[in-house]
Short mmCIF file of C-alpha atoms and ligand atoms in Angstrom, two decimals:
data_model
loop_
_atom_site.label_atom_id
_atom_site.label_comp_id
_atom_site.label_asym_id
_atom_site.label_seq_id
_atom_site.Cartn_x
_atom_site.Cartn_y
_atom_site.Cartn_z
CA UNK A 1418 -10.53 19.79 -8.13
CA UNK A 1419 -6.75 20.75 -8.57
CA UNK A 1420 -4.33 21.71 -5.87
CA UNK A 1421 -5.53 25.54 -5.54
CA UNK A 1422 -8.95 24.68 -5.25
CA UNK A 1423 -8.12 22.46 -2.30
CA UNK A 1424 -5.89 25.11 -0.50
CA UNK A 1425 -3.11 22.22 -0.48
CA UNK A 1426 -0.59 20.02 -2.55
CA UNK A 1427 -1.80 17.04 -4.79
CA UNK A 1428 -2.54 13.60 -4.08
CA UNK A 1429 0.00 11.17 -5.18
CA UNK A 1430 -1.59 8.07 -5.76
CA UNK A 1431 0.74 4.87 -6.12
CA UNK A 1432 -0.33 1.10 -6.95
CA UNK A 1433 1.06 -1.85 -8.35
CA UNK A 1434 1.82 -5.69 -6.99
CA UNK A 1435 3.43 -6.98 -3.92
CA UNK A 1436 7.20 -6.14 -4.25
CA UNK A 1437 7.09 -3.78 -6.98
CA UNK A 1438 9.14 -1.23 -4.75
CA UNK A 1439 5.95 0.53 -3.92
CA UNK A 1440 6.22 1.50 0.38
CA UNK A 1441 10.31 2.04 -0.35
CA UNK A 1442 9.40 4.70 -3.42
CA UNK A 1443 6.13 6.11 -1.71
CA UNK A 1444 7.68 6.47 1.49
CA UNK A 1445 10.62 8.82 -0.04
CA UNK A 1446 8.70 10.85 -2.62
CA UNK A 1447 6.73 12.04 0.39
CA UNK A 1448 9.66 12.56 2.55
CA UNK A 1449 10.98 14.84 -0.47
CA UNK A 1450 7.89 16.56 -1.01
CA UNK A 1451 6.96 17.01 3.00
CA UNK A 1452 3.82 15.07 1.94
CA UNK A 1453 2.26 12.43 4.37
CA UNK A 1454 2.81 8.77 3.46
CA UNK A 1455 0.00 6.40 4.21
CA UNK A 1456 0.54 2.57 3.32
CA UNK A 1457 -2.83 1.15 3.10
CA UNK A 1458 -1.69 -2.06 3.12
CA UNK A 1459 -0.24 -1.95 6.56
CA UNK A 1460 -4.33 -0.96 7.14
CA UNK A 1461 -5.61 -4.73 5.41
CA UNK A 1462 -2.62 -6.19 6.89
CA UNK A 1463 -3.81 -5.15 10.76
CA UNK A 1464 -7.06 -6.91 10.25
CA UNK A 1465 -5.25 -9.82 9.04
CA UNK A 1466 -3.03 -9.88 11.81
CA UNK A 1467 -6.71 -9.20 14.71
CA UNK A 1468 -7.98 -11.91 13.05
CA UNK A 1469 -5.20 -14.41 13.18
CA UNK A 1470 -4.68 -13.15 17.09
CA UNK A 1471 -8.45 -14.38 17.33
CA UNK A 1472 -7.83 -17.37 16.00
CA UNK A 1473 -10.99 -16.64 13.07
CA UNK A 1474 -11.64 -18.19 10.43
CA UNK A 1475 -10.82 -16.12 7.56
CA UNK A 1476 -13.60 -17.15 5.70
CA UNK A 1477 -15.99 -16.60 7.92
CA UNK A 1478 -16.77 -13.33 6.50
CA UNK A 1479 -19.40 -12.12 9.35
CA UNK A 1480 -16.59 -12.15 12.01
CA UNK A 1481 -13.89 -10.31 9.88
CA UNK A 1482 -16.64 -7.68 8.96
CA UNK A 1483 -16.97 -7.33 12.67
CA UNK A 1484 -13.64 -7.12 13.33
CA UNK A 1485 -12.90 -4.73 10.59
CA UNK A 1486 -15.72 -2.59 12.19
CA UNK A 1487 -14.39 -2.70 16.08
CA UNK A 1488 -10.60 -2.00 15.12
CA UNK A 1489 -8.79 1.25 16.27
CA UNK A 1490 -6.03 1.72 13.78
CA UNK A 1491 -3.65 4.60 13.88
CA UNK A 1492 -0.88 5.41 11.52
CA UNK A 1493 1.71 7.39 13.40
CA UNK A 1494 5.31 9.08 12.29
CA UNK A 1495 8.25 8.84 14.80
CA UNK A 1496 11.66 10.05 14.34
CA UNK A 1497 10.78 9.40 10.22
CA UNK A 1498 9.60 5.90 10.79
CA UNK A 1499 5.66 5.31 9.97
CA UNK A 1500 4.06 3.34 12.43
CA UNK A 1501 1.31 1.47 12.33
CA UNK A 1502 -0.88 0.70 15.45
CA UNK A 1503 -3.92 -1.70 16.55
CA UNK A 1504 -6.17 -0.93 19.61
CA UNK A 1505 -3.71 0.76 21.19
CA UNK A 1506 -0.84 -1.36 20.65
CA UNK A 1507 2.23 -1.19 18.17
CA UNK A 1508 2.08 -3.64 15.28
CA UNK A 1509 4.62 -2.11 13.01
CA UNK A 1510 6.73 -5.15 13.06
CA UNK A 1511 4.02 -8.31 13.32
CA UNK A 1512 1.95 -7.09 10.09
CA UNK A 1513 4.94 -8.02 8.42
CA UNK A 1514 4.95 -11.46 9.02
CA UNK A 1515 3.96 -13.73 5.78
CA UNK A 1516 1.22 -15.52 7.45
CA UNK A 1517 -0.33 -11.57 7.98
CA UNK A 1518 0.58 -11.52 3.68
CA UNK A 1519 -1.65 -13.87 3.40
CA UNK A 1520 -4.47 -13.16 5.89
CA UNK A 1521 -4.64 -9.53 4.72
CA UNK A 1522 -4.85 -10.65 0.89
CA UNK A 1523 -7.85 -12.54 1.90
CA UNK A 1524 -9.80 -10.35 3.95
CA UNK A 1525 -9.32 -7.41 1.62
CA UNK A 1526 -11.39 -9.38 -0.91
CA UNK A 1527 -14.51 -8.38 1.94
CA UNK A 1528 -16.28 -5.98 0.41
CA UNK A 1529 -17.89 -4.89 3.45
CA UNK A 1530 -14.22 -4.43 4.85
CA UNK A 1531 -12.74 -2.32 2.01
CA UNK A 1532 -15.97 0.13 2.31
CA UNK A 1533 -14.64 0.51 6.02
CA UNK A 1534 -10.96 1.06 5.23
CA UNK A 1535 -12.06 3.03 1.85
CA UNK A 1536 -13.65 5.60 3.78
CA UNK A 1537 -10.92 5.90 6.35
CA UNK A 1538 -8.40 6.81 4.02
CA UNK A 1539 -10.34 8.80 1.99
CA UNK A 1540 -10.66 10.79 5.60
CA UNK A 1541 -7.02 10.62 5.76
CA UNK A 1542 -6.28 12.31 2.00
CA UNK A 1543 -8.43 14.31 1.79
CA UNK A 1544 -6.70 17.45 2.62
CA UNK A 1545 -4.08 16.75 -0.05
CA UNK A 1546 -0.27 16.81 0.36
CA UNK A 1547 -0.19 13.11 0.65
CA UNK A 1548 1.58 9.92 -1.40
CA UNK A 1549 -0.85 6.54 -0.53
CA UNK A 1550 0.37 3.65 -1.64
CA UNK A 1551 -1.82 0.47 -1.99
CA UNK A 1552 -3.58 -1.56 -4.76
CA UNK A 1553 -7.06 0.78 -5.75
CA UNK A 1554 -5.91 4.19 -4.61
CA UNK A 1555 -5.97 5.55 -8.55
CA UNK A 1556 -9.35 3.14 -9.20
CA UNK A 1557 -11.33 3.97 -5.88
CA UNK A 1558 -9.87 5.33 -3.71
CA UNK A 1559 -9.06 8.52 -5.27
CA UNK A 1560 -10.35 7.86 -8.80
CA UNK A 1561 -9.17 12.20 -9.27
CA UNK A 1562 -5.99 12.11 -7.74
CA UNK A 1563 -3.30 14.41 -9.30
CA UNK A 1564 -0.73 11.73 -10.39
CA UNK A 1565 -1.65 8.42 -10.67
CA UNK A 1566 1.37 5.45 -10.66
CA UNK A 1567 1.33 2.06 -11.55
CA UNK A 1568 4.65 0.35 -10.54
CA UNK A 1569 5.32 -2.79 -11.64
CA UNK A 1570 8.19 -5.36 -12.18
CA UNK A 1571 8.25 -9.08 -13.27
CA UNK A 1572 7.34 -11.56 -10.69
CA UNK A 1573 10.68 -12.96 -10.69
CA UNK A 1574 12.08 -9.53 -9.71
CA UNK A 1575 9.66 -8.62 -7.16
CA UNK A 1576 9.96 -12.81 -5.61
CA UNK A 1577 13.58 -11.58 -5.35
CA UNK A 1578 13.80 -8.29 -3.75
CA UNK A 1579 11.20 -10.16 -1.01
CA UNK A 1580 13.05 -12.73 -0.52
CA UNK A 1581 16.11 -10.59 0.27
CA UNK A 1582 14.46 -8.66 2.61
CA UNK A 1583 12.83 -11.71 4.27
CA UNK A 1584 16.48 -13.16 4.83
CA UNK A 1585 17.24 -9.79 6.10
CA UNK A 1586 14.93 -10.17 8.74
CA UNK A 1587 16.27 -13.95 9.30
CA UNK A 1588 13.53 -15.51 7.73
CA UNK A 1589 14.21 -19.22 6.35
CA UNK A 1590 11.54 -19.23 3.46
CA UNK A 1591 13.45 -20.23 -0.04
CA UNK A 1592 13.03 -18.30 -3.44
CA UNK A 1593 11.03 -20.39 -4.47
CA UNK A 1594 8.52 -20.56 -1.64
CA UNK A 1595 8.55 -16.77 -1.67
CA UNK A 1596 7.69 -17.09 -5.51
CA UNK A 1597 4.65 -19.04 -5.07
CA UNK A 1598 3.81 -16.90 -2.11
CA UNK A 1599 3.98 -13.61 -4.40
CA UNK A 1600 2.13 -15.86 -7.00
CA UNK A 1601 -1.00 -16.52 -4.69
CA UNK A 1602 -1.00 -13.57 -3.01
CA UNK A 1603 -1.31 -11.64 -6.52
CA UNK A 1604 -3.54 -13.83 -8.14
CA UNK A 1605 -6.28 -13.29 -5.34
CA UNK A 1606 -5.85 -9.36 -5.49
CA UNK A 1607 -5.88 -9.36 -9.18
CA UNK A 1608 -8.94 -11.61 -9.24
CA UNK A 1609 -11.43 -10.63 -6.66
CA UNK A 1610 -14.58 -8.98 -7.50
CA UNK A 1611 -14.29 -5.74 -5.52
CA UNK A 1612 -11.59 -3.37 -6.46
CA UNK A 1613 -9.22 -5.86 -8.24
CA UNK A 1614 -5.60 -4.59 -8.35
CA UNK A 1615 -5.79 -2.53 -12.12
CA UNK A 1616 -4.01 -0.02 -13.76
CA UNK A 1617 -5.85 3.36 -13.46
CA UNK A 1618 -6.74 4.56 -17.06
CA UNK A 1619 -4.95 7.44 -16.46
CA UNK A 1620 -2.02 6.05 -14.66
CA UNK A 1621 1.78 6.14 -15.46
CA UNK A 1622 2.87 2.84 -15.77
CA UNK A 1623 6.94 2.18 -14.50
CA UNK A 1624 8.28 -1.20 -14.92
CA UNK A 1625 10.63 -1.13 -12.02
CA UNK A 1626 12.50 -4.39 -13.08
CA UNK A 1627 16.13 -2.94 -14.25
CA UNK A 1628 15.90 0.09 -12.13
CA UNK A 1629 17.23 1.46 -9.14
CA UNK A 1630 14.90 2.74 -6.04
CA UNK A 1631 16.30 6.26 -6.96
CA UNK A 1632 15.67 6.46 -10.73
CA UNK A 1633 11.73 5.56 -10.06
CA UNK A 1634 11.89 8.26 -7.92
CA UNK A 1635 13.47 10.87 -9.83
CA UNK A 1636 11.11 9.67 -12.73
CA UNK A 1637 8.10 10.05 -9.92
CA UNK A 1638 9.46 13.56 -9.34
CA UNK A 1639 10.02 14.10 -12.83
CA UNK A 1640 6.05 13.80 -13.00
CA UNK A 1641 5.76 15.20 -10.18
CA UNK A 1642 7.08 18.80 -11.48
CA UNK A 1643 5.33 18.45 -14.49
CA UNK A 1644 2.03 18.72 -13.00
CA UNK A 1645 0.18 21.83 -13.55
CA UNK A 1646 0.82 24.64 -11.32
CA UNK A 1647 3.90 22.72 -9.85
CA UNK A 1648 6.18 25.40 -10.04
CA UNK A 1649 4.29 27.28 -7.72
CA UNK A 1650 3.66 24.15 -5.05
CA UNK A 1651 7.12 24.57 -2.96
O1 DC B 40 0.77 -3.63 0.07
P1 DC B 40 0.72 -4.84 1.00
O2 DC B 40 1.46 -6.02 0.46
O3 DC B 40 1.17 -4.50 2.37
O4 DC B 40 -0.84 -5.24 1.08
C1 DC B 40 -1.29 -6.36 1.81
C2 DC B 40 -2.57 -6.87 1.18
O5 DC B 40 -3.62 -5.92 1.36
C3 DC B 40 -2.50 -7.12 -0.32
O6 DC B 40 -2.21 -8.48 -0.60
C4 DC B 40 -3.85 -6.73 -0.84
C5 DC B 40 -4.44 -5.83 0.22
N1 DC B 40 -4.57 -4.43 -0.21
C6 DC B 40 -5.70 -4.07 -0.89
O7 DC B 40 -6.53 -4.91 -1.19
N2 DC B 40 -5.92 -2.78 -1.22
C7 DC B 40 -5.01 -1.84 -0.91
N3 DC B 40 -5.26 -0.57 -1.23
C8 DC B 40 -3.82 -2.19 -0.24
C9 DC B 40 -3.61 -3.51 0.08
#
């Protein structure tokens, strides 16, 4: 199904690593485009964060399904800024924490909590005009979206850039840590056995290592306008 068959614009679909530049890059192509943005991270990340709050075990698989299954999360846009919010409550800023990193790298390896999730976001695309960022958006979650990206960068880079923003925030964590963080973090999403973090067949691949934020965007848009029937789109 293109565009005109759907009424609406395309679906955008961007994936790659922690700290490959993805939520900074998604976030603005949409902005550009008047698309919606949806991180679906920030969506694995609040049932990290419920089940850290409830002190659970995050291997105890039957309580994160259950928690997965009771959660009321809303993404929300205010004055620009996406929000993200749990049962009612703001958790923009927590999810960001690295013990949250963690937690939400191990309980999207639930399979039974990705099929929740899945379907919510395929809820939340499915009307087109929207950039989603996350790991299996071009494998699963929309396996027909109309542009598929892959951004990547070396671990070295991407340990950098998160460390910088870490110390931004005034965290104390050194490169190093945040290496081996990035390091553990990928190997579980790269490894698990449901929706692994992969290249879409059909996905661009950008290495993002020697380039600014805005060329990968106006390389994005570049694609963007060279989809078919994109002339006609705005
Ligand atoms: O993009 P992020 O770093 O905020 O994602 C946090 C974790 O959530 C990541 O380590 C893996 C998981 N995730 C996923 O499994 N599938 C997605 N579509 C998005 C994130």
């Amino acid at each position: 199904m293109n565009q005109f068959e759907r009424g609406r614009g395309w679906i955008i679909a961007i994936d790659g690593p922690s700290g490959a530049g993805k939520s900074t890059v998604a976030k603005e192509i949409a902005r550009r485009l008047g698309y919606l943005y949806i991180d679906t991270g920030a969506m694995y990340r609040a049932i990290g964060l419920k089940a850290l709050q409830k002190n659970s075990r995050l291997d105890d698989t039957q309580q994160i399904i259950t928690i997965a299954c009771n959660s009321k999360l809303e993404l929300k846009f205010f004055h620009g800024r996406s929000q993200v919010w749990l049962d009612g409550m703001d958790v923009t800023e927590a999810i960001r924490a690295e013990p949250v990193s963690q937690a939400a790298s191990i309980v999207s390896s639930i399979s039974e909590v990705r099929k929740v999730l899945v379907r919510t976001q395929q809820e939340l695309g499915a009307a087109g005009s929207v950039v989603m960022e996350g790991r299996d958006i071009g494998t699963k979650v929309f396996p027909n979206a109309d542009l598929k990206i892959f951004l990547d960068a070396t671990e070295r880079t991407r340990a950098q850039r998160r460390f910088e923003e870490n110390r931004r925030k005034g965290a104390k964590s050194t490169l190093d840590e945040t290496i081996a963080e990035i390091h553990e973090r990928d190997q579980r999403d790269s490894l698990r056995s449901d929706s692994p973090l992969t290249q879409a067949a059909d996905a661009v691949y950008i290495d993002t290592s020697g380039k600014s934020i805005g060329q990968v965007i106006q390389e994005i848009l570049g694609l963007v306008q060279r989809l078919p029937g994109s002339e006609k789109t705005r």
